[in-house]
Coordinates of C-alpha atoms in Angstrom, one line a residue:
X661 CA 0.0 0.0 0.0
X662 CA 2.9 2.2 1.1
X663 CA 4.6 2.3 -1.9
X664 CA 2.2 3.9 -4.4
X665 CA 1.8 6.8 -2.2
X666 CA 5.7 8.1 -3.3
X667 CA 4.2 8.4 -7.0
X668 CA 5.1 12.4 -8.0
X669 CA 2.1 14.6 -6.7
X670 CA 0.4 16.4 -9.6
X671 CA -0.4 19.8 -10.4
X672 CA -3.8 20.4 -8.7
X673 CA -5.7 21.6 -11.8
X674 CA -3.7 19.2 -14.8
X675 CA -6.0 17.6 -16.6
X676 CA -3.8 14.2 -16.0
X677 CA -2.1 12.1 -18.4
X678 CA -4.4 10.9 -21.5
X679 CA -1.8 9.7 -23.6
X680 CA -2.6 5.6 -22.4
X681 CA -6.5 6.1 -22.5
X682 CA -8.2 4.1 -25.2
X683 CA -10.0 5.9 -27.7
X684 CA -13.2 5.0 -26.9
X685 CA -12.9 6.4 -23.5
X686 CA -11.6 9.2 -25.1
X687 CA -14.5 10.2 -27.0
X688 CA -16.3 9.6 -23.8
X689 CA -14.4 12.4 -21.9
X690 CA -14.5 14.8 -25.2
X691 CA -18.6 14.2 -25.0
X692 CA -18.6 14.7 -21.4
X693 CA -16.5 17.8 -21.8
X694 CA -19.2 18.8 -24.3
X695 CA -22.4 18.3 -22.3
X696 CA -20.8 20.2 -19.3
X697 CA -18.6 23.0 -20.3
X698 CA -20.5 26.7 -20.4
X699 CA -19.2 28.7 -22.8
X700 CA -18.3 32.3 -22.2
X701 CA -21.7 33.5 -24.9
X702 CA -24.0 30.8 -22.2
X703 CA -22.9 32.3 -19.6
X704 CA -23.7 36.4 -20.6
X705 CA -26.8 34.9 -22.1
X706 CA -27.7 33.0 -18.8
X707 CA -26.8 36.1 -16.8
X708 CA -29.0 38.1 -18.8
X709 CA -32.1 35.9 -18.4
X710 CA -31.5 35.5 -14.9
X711 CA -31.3 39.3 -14.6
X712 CA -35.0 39.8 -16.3
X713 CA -35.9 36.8 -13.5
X714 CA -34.8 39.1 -10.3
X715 CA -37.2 42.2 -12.0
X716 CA -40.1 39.8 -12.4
X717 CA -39.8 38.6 -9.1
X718 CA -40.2 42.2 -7.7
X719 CA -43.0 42.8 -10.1
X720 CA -46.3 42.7 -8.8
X721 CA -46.9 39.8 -10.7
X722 CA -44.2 38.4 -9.7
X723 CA -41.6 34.8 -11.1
X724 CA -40.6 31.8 -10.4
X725 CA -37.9 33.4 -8.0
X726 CA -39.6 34.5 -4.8
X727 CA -37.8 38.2 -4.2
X728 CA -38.9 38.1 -0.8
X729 CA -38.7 41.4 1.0
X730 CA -37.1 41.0 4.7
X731 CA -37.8 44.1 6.6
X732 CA -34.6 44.5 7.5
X733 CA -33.9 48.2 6.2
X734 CA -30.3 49.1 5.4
X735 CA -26.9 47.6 6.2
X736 CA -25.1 48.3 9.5
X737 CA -22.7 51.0 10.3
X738 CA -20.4 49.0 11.9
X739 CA -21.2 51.3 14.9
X740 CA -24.3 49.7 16.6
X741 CA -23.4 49.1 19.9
X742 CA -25.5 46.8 22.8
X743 CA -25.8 43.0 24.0
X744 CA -28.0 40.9 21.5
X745 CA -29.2 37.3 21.3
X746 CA -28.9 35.4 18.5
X747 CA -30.7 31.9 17.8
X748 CA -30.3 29.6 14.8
X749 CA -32.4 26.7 14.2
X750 CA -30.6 24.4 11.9
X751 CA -31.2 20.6 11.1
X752 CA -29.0 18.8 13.5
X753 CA -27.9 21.8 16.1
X754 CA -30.0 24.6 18.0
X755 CA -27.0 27.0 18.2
X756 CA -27.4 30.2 20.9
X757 CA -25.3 33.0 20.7
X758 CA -24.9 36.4 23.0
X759 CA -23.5 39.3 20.7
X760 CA -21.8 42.2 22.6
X761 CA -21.2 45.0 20.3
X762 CA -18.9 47.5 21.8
X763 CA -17.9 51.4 20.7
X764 CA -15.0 50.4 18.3
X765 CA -16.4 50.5 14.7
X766 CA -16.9 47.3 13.2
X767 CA -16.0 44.9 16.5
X768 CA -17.9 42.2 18.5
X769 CA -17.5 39.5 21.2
X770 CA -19.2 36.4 21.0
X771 CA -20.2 33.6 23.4
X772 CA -22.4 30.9 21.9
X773 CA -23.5 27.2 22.3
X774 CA -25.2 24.5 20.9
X775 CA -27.6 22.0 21.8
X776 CA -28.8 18.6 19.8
X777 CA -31.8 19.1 18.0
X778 CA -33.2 15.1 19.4
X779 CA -34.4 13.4 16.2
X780 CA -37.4 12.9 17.8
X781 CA -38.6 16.4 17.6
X782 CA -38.2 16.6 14.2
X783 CA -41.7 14.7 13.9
X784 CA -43.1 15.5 17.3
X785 CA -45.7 18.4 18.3
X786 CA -45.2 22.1 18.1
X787 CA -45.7 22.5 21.3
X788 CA -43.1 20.3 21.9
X789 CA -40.7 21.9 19.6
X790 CA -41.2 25.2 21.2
X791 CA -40.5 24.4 24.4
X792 CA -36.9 22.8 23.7
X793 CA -36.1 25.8 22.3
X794 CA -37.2 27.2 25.0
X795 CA -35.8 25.3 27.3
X796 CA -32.3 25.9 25.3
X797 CA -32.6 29.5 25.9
X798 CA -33.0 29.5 29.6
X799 CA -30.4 27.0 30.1
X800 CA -28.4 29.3 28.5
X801 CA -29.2 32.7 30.4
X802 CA -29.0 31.0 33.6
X803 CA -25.7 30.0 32.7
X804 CA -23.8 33.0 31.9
X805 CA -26.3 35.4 33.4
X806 CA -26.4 33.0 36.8
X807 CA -28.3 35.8 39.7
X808 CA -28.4 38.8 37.2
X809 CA -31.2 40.9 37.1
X810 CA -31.8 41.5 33.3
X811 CA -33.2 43.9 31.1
X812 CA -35.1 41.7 28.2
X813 CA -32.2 40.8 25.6
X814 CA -33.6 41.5 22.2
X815 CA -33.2 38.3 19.9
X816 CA -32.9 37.9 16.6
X817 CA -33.9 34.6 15.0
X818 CA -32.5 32.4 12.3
X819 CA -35.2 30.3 11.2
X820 CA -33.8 29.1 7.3
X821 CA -36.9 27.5 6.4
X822 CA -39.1 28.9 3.5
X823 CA -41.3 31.9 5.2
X824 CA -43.4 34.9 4.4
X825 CA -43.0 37.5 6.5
X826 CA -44.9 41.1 6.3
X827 CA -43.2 42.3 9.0
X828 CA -39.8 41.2 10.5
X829 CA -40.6 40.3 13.8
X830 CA -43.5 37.9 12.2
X831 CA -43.3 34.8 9.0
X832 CA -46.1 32.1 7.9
X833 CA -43.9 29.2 7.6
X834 CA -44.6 27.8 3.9
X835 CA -42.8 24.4 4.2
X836 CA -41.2 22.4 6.2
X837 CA -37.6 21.2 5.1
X838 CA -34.1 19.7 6.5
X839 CA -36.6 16.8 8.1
X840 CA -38.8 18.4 9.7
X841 CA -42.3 17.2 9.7
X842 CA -44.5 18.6 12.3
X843 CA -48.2 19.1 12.1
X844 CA -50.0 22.6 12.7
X845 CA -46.7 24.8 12.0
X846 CA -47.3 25.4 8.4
X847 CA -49.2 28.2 7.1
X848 CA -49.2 29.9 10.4
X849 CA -47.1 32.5 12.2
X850 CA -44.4 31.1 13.9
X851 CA -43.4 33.8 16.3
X852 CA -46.8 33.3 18.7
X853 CA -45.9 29.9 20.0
X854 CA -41.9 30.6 19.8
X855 CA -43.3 33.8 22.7
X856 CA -45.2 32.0 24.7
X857 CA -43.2 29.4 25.0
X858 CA -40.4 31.8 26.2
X859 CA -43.7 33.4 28.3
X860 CA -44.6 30.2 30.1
X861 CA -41.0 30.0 31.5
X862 CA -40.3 33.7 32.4
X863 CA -37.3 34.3 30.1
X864 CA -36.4 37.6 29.7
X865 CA -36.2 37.4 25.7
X866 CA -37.8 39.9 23.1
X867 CA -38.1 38.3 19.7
X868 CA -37.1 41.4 17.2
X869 CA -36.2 40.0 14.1
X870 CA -37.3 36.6 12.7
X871 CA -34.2 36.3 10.0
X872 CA -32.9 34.3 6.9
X873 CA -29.5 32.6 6.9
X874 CA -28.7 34.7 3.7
X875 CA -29.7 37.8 4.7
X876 CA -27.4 37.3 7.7
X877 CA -25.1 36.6 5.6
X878 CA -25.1 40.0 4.5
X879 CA -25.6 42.0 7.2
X880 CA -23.2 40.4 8.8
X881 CA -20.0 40.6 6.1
X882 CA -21.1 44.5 5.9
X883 CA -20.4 44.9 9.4
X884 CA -16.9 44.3 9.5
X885 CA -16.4 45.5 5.5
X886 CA -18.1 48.5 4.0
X887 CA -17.7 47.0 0.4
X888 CA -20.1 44.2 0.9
X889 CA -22.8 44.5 -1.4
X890 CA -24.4 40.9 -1.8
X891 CA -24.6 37.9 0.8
X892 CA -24.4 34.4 -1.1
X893 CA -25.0 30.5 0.4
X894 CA -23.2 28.3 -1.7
X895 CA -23.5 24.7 0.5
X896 CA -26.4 22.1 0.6
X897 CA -28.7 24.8 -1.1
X898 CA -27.8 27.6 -2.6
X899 CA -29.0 31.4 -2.3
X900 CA -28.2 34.9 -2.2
X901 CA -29.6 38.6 -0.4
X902 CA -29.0 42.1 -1.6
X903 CA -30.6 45.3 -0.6
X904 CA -33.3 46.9 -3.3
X905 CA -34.4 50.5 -3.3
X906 CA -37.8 50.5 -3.0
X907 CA -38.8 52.5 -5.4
X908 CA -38.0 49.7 -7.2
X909 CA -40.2 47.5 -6.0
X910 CA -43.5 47.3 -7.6
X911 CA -44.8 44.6 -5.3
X912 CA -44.5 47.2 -2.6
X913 CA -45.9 50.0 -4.3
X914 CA -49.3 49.9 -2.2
X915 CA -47.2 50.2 0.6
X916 CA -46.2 54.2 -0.1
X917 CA -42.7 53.6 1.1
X918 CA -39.5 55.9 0.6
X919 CA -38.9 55.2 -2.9
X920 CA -34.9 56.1 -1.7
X921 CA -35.5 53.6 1.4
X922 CA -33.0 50.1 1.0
X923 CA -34.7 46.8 2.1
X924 CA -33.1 43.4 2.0
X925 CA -34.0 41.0 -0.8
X926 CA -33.9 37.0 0.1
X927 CA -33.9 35.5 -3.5
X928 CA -34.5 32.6 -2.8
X929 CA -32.8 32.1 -6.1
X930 CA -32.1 27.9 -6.4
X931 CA -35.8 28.5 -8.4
X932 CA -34.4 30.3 -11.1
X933 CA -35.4 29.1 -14.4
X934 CA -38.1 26.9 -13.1
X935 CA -39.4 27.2 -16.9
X936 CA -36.1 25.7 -18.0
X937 CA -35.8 27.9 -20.7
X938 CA -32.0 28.8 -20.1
X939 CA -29.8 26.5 -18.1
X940 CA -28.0 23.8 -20.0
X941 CA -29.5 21.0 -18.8
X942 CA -28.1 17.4 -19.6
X943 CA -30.2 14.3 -19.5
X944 CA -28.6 13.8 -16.1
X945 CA -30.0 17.2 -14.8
X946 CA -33.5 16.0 -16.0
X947 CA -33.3 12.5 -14.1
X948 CA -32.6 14.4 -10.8
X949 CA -35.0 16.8 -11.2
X950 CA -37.8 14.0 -12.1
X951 CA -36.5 11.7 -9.3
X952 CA -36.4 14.6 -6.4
X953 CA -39.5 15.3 -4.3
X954 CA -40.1 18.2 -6.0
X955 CA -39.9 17.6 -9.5
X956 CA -39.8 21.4 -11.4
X957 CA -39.2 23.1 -8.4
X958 CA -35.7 24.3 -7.7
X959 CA -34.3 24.0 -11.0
X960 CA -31.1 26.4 -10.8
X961 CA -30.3 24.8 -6.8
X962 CA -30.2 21.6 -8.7
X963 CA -27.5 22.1 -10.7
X964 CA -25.1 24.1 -8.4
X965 CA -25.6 23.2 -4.8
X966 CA -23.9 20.5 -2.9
X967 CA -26.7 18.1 -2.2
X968 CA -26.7 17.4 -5.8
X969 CA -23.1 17.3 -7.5
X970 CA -22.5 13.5 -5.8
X971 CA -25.7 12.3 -7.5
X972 CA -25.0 13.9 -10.9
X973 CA -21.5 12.6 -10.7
X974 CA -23.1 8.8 -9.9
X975 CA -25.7 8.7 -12.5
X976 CA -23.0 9.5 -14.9
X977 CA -21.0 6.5 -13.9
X978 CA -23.9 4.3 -13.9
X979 CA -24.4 5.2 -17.3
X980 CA -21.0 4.6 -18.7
X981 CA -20.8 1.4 -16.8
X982 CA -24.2 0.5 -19.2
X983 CA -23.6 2.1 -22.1
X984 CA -22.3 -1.0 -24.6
X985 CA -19.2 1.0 -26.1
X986 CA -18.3 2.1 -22.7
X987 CA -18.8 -0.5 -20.2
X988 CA -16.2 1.2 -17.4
X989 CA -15.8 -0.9 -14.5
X990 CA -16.4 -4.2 -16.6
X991 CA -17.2 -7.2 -14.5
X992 CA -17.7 -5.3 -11.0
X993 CA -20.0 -5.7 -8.8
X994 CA -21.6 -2.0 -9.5
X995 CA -24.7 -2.5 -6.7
X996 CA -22.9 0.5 -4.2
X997 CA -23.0 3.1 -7.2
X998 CA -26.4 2.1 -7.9
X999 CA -28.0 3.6 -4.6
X1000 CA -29.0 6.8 -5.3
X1001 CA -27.8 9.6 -3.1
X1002 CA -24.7 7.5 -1.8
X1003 CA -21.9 10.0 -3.0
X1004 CA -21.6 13.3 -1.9
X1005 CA -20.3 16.2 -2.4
X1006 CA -17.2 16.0 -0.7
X1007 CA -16.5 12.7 -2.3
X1008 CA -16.0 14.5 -5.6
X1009 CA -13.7 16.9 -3.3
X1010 CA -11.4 14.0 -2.7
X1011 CA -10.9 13.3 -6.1
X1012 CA -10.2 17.2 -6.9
X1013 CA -7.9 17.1 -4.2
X1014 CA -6.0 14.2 -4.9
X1015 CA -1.8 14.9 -5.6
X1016 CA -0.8 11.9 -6.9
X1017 CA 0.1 11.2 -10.5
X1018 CA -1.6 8.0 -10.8
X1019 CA -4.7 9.0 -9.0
X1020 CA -3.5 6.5 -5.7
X1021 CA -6.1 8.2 -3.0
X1022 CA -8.9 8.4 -5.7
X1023 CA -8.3 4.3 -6.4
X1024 CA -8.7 3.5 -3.0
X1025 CA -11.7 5.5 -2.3
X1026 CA -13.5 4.2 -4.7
X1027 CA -12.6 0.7 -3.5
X1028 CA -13.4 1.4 0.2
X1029 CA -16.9 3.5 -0.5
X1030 CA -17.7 1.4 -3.4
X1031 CA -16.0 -2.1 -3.5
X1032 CA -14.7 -1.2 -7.3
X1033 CA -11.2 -1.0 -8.8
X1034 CA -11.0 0.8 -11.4
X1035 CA -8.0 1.3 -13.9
X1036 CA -5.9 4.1 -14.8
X1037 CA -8.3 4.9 -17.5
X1038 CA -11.1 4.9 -15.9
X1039 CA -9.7 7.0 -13.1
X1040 CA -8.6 9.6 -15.7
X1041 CA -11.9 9.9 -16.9
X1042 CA -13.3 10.1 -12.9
X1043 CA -11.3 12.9 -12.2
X1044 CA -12.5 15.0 -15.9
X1045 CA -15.9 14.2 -14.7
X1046 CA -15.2 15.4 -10.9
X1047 CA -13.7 18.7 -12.4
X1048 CA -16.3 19.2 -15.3
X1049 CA -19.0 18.8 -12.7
X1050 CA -17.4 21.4 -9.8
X1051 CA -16.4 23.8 -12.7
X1052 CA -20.3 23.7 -14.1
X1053 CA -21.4 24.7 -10.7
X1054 CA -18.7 27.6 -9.7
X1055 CA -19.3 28.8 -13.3
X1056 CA -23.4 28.8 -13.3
X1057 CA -23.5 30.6 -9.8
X1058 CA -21.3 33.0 -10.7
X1059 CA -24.4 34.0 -13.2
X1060 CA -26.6 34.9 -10.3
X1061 CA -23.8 37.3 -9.0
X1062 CA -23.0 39.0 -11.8
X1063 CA -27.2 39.8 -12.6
X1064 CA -27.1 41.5 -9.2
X1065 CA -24.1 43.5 -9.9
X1066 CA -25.6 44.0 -14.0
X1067 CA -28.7 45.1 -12.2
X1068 CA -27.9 47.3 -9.6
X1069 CA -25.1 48.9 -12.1
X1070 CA -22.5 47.7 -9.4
X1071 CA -19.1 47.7 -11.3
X1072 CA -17.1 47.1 -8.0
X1073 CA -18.0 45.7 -4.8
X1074 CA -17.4 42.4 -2.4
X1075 CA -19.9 39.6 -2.3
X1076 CA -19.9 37.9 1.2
X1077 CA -20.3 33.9 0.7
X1078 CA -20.6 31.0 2.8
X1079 CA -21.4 27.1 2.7
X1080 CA -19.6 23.8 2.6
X1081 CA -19.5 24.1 -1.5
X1082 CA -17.3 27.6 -1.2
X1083 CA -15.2 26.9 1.7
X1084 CA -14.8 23.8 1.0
X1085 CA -15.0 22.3 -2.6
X1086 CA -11.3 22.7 -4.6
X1087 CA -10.8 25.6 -7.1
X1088 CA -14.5 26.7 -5.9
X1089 CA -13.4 30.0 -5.7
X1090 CA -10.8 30.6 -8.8
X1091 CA -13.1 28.9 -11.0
X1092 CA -16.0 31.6 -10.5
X1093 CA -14.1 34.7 -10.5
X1094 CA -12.8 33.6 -13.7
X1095 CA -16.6 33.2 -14.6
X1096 CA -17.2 36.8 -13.8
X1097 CA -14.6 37.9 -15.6
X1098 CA -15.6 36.4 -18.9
X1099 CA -19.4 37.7 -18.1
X1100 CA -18.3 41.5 -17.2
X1101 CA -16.0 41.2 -19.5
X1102 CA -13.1 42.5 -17.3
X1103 CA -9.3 43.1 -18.6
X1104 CA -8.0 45.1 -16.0
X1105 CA -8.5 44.9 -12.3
X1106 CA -9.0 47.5 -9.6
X1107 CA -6.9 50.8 -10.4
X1108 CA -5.5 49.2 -13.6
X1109 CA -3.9 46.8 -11.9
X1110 CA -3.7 43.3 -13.0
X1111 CA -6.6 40.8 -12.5
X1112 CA -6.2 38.6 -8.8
X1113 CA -4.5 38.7 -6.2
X1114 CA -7.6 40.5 -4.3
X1115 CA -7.9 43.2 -7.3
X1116 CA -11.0 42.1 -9.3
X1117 CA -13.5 44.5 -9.6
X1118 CA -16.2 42.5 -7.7
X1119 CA -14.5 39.7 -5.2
X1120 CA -16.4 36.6 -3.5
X1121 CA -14.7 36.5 -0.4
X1122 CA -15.6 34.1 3.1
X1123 CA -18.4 35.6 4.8
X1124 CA -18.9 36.6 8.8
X1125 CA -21.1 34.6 10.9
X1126 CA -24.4 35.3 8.9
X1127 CA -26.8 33.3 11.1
X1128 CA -25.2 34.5 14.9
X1129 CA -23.7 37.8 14.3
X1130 CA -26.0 38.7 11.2
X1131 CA -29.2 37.7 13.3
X1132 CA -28.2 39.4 16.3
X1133 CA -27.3 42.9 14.3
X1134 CA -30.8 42.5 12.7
X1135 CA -32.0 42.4 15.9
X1136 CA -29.9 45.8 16.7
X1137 CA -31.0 47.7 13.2
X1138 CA -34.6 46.8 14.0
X1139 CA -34.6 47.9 17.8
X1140 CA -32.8 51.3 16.0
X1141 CA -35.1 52.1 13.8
X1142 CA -37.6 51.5 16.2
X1143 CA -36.2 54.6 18.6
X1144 CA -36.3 56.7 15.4
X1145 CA -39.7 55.8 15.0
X1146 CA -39.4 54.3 11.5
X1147 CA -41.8 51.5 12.1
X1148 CA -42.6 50.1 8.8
X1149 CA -42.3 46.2 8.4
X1150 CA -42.5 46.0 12.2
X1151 CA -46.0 44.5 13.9
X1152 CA -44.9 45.1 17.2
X1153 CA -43.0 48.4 17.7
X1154 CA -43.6 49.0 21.1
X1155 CA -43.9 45.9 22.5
X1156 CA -40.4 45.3 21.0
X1157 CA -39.2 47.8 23.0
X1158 CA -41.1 47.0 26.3
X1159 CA -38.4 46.0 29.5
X1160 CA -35.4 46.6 26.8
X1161 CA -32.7 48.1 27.5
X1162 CA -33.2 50.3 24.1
X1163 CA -36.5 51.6 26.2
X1164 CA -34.7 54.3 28.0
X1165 CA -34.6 57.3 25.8
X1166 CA -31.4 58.0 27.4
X1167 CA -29.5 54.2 26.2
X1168 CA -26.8 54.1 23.8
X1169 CA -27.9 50.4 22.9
X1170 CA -28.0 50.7 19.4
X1171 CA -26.2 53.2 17.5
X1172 CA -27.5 57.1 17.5
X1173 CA -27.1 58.8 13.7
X1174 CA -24.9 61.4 14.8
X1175 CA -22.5 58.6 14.9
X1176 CA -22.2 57.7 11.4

């Protein structure tokens, strides 16, 4: 075993040896590279579909991708100040975080910790879901507020599940997802029970903002860097949230806002081209959309986000393995690569990532996860596929970026992402910037200086903690605006203030303008 593993490491992004590969596995990769590659003219023609999509969405008639408004008005200055709670309600972890934002522009402290979310409650009552959360909370402040008397910490709320919401300390939860499944919670307002569940136990918590993940995301990278401009999710899912002037907005037209006003936008773009009149869809594509739960739905998520890359990459294999002038992996048992939904994203990261010449590390995982062995060939032709598949996706989500930027006439700015898929998948990053720069059609970076190297005219770069830090300064904009008695999008102005801190006419929680 040992000695294959002092074969020369390779160039990360060489496209491998293809001199031994027989010429009809050849072809194979040359049609593969066919059906996957986006050309430069799909890519400007993609953008500028998807860029007519984000207007239709904020028509009153509205698109297939949602545009939801957020109510969270503005981005930060970096000098709110105050102690905020932030709560974020994944599918495994219930995470809890205290916020302290102090005078210096642009700082915080954090403490935070998690709690299991028990299987068990996925399926359970509301009731019961409620009151774990809770529960959670109180154990919390108890612990690092043990005898304190406290004012009630505002809270904002990370709940990354599909929502309406007419006002941001409200949302009608519109589907469950991430394995929930609890009956009486859809179609209503979730912020009721969530209260008086917090109520019943006497903790002294104000829910302010009820957030999305995405929108965090935003808030949260402007905080600490004034050029942020758009919030991205590229992991499991995929999504992004910019801020919209209202005037234009037609959806909100009735609602006689300040036409100069900025509101967050949650896309809630994975729907894009639902129609699928745009995206270049293989027959591949079409099996996973036809096989998922929600067949149509999701159309754009399903070719770029992490949940779905493994299973592209399988059905591929499956298909060369039964494709007569093919037949990779001849006479193997093939039964592992046949489950579907067995590979994931990070498999095809492995294979990206593997140094050796000869593909050593790639050979053995595909012997350990799928009991096959596979020759030099056919690992060649694995790792094309791997790279053709993780270059589709960085290249088709740069689209969505570059229609905000097209359509809010950005020509420089910094997009804040996050997700396993960009902090995690190889050449995630390098691969879209390159994108953008064949859609914007860039030659020269920032102050004529060369592209890279941190000088491209619109950079995606890692975001700050969207669903902590982003919820809580939600929770500190709202409470703001509140003081300033710019109410709009909020149900419960006063009783947000009620026992707060932010009550006292005389508190510096939360920034004052003269500060800006």
């Amino acid at each position: 075993m040992a000695t294959r593993h002092t074969q020369p490491r390779r160039q990360p992004s060489r496209k491998g040896s293809m001199a031994d590969i027989p010429k009809d596995l050849l072809q194979e990769i040359k049609r593969l590279e066919d059906l996957f590659t986006v050309d430069t003219a799909k890519l400007k023609s993609i953008t500028s579909h998807f860029q007519s999509e984000l207007a239709k969405g904020l028509s009153k008639e509205g698109g297939s991708i949602p545009m939801n408004p957020t109510w969270c008005m503005g981005f930060p200055t970096g000098h709110e100040t105050g102690t905020f709670l932030a709560l974020d309600m994944g599918g495994t972890n219930l995470r809890v975080c205290e916020i302290n934002l102090p005078e210096e522009k642009g700082e915080f402290d954090i403490i935070q910790s998690k709690y299991r979310m028990p299987e068990e409650l996925k399926t359970g009552t509301a009731d019961e879901l409620w009151g774990y959360i809770a529960d959670c909370l109180q154990q919390f402040i108890e612990y690092h507020h043990e005898g304190e008397k406290l004012d009630k910490l505002p809270l904002g709320f990370t709940f990354s599940y599909p929502a309406t919401q007419d006002f941001i300390d409200h949302g009608v939860l519109q589907r469950w997802t991430k394995g929930f499944d609890i009956d009486g919670v859809e179609g209503k307002d979730v912020v009721p029970p969530f209260e008086a569940a917090l109520e019943e136990r006497g903790v002294p918590i104000k829910l302010t903002a009820l957030i999305n993940d995405t929108t965090g995301t935003l808030i949260a990278s402007a905080y600490t860097d004034s050029e942020m401009r758009i919030g991205c999710i590229f992991g499991t899912g995929c999504n992004a949230a910019y801020m919209e002037h209202c005037g234009d907005i037609p959806k909100l037209e009735h609602m006689k806002l300040d036409p100069n006003q900025e509101i967050a936008i949650n896309c809630e773009w994975g729907a894009f081209d639902n129609e699928h009149k745009i995206l270049p869809r293989t027959q591949y594509d079409i099996i996973i959309d036809k096989d998922s739960p929600r067949p149509g739905q999701q159309s754009f998520e399903k070719m770029v986000a992490g949940l779905y890359l493994g299973e592209l990459f399988r059905l591929v294999l499956l298909d060369l393995h039964e494709v007569a002038h093919v037949k990779i992996f001849e006479g193997q048992d093939v039964s592992s690569l046949k489950k579907p939904y067995s590979l994931d994203a990070s498999f095809l990261s492995d294979i990206e990532n593997d140094p050796f010449e000869n593909l050593s590390e790639t050979h053995d995982r595909f012997e350990k996860a799928l009991g096959i062995k596979c020759t030099k060939p056919e690992l060649e032709l694995i790792r094309r596929l791997a790279e053709l598949i993780g270059t589709r996706s960085a290249r088709l989500s740069a689209c969505g970026v570059a229609a905000i930027c097209l359509k809010k006439n950005y020509k420089t700015c910094h997009v804040g992402a996050d997700g396993s898929v960009f902090n995690k998948y190889p050449h995630f990053k390098a691969r879209g910037a390159q994108a953008l720069k064949e859609i914007l059609d860039w030659d020269k970076g920032r102050d004529g200086k060369a592209l890279g190297k941190g000088h491209d005219p619109v950079e995606i770069l890692p975001a700050e903690d969207g669903s902590g830090v982003g919820a809580a300064l939600i929770a500190a904009l709202t409470l703001k605006r509140v003081q300033e008695g710019k109410v709009m999008g909020i149900r419960d102005p006063e009783g947000m203030l009620k026992g707060t801190k932010a009550a006292d006419p005389k508190s510096k929680e939360v920034a004052p303008e003269s500060k800006k």
